[in-house]
Every structure is written in C-alpha cells, then in structure tokens.
Tab-separated table of C-alpha atoms in Angstrom:
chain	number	residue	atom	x	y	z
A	1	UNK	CA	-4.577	-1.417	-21.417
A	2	UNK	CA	-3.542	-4.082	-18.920
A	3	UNK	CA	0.117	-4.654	-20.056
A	4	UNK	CA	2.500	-7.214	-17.231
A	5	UNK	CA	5.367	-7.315	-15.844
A	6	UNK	CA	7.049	-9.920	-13.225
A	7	UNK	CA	10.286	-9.438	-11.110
A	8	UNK	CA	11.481	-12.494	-9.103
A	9	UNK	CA	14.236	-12.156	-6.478
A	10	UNK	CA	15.969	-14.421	-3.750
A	11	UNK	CA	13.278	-13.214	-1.301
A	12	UNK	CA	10.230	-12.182	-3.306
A	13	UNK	CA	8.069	-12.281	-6.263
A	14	UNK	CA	6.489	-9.255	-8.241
A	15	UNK	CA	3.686	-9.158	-10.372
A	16	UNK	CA	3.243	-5.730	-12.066
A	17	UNK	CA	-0.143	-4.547	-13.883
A	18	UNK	CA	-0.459	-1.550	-16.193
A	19	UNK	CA	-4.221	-0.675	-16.038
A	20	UNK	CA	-3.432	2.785	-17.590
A	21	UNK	CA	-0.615	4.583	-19.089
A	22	UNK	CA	-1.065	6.460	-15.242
A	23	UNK	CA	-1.936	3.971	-12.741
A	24	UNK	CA	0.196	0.766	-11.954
A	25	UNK	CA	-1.501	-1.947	-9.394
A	26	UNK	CA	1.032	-4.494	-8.509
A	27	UNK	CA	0.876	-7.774	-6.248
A	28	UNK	CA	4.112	-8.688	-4.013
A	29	UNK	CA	4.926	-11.895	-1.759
A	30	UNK	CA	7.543	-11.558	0.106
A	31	UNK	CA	9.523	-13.290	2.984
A	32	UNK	CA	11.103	-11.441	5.846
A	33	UNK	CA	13.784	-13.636	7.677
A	34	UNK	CA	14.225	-11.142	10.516
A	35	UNK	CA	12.422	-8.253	12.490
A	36	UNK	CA	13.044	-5.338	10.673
A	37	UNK	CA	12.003	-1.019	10.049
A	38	UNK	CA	12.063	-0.112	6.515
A	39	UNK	CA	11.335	3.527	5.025
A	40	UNK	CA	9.569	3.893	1.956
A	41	UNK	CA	9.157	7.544	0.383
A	42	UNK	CA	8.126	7.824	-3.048
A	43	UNK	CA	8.840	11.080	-5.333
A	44	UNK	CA	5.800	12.226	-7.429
A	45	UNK	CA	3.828	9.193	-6.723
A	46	UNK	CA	1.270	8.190	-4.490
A	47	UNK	CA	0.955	4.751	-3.770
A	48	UNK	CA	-2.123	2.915	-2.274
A	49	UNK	CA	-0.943	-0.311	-0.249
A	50	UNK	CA	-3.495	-3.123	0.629
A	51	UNK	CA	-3.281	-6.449	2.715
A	52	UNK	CA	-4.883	-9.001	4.783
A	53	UNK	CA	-2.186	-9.637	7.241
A	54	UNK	CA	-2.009	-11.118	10.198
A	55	UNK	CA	-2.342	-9.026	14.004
A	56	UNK	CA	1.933	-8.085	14.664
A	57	UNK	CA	2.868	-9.331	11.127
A	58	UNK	CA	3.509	-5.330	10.056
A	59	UNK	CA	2.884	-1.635	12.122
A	60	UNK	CA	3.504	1.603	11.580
A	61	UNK	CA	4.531	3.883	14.479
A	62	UNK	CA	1.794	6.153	15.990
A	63	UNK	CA	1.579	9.007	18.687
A	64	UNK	CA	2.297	6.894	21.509
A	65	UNK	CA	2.264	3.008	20.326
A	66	UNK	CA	2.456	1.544	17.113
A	67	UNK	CA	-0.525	0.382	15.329
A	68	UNK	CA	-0.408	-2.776	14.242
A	69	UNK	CA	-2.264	-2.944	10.494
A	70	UNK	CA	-4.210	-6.401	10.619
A	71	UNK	CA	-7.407	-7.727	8.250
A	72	UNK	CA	-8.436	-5.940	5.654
A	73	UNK	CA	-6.230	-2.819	6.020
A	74	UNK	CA	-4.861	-0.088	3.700
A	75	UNK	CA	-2.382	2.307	3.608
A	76	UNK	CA	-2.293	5.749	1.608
A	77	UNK	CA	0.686	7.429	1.315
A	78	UNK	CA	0.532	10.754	-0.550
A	79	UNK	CA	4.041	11.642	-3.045
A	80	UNK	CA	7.245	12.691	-1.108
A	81	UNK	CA	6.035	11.277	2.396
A	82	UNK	CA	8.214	8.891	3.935
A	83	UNK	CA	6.492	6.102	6.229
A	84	UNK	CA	8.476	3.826	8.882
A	85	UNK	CA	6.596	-0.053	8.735
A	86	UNK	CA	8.056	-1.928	11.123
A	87	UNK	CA	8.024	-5.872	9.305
A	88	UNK	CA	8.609	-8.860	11.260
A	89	UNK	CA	9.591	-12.438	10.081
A	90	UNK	CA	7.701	-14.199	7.988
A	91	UNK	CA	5.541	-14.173	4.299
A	92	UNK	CA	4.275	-10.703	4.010
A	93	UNK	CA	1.477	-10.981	0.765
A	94	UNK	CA	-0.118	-7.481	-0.431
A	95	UNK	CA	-1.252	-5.652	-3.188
A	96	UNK	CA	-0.283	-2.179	-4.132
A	97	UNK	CA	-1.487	0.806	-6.328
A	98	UNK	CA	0.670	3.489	-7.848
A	99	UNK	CA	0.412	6.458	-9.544
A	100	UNK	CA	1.874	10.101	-10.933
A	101	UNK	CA	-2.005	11.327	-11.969
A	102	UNK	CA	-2.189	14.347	-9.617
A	103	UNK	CA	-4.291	13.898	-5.898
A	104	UNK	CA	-6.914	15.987	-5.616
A	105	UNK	CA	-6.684	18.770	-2.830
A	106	UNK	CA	-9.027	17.185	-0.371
A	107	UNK	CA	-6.912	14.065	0.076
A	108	UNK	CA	-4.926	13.725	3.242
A	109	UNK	CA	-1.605	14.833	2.899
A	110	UNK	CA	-0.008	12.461	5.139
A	111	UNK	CA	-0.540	8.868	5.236
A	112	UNK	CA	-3.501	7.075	6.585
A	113	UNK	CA	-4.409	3.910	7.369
A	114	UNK	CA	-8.354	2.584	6.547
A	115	UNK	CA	-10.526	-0.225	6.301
A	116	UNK	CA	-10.698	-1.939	2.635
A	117	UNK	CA	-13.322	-3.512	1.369
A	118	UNK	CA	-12.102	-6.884	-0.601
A	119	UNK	CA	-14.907	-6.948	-3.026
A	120	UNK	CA	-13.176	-3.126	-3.881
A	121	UNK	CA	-11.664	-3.452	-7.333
A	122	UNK	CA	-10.793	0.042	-8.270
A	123	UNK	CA	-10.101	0.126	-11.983
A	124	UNK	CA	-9.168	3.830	-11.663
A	125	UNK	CA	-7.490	7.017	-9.890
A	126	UNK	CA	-10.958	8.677	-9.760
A	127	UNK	CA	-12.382	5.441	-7.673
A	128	UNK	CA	-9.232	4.979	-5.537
A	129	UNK	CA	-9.552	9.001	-4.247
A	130	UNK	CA	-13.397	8.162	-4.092
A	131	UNK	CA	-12.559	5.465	-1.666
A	132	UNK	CA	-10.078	6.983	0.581
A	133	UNK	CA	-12.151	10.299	1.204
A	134	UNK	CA	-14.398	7.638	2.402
A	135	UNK	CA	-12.299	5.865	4.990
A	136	UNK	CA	-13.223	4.962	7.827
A	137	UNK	CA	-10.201	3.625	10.622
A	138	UNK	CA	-10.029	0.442	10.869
C-alpha cells in the first residue's frame, strides 16, 4: 500500500505517503521568514521527525542551553508530548514518520533526539522502534 497525497501552501509543500493503513511517512519543505518557537503535540500519535539541517537552522530547548539538531539528526516524540523547536529563517527540508500503531513499553516516553543513519529506510513500525531503542546521541 503506498497511496499519496500532496498539500501546497503559500509557505510550504507536503508530500504525504501511506506505507500502511498505520504508518504515514511524509516529506515537508518549508520556508521560515522569521525567527520563531513553535509547539507541536500530537494526540495518539507518535511521530518520528528526520533532517539534515544545517548547525542553528532548528533547536530544541535543553537543561541549561538549547541543542541545536544539525546533520543527520532525528527526533522521537512519543503521543501527547508537546516539544518547543525553536526555527529560524530560512528553507527548513525534513522528512517525517507518523503513526497510531501502539509504542512498545521500552520506548522513551519523552522525546529524544538521535543520530540517523541516511541509508535507514524503515518500511515499518517494528523497524522504526528497532532503531530508536538503538540510538545513540548525536
């Protein structure tokens, strides 16, 4: 099953990927015109962000500084947990993975970011969880 979908706005472009009837992977370009904090908190879904971005182009706050998430970077956000990423100007390109199918219990359950792989092409949940219990910081 690898039904598509694409939503164009003023400021970005989204390409949407069924790979299952429970996991969604979908690719985003978008431009940032000013410095800004968005929240993101999804309800029942997990999502799986990934990106090769550029040092300052995006952070998340930490204990004491913000971490800056740079090369090959990903971010895994568990359902019902919001995250603060901190986006400044300029064409932010990434690729995301969603999904309802339940986490299993030895997942984190806050978010963490972790080194990806680009030859990774996880075609399911079971290989996504596989992945992040083996994370390693970047």
């Amino acid at each position: 099953m690898t039904d598509t979908l694409s939503v164009k706005a003023e400021n970005y472009v989204t390409h949407f990927s069924y790979i299952s009837s429970t996991l969604i992977k979908f690719h985003r370009i978008h431009r940032f015109e000013k410095e800004l904090y968005e929240v993101d908190v999804l309800p029942k879904m997990w999502s799986l962000a990934i990106g090769t971005l550029k040092p300052g182009q995006v952070s998340l706050p930490g204990l004491h500084k913000e971490i800056s998430i740079e090369n090959n970077s990903a971010v895994f956000i568990p359902p019902f947990t919001p995250i603060r990423w901190h986006i400044h100007p300029g064409i932010l390109e990434f690729d995301a993975f969603f999904s309802y199918y339940e986490l299993p219990p030895d997942l984190p359950k806050q978010p963490i970011l972790l080194k990806w792989d680009s030859t990774w092409k996880p075609r399911k949940e079971s290989e996504i969880f596989q992945i992040i219990k083996n994370a390693k910081d970047p």
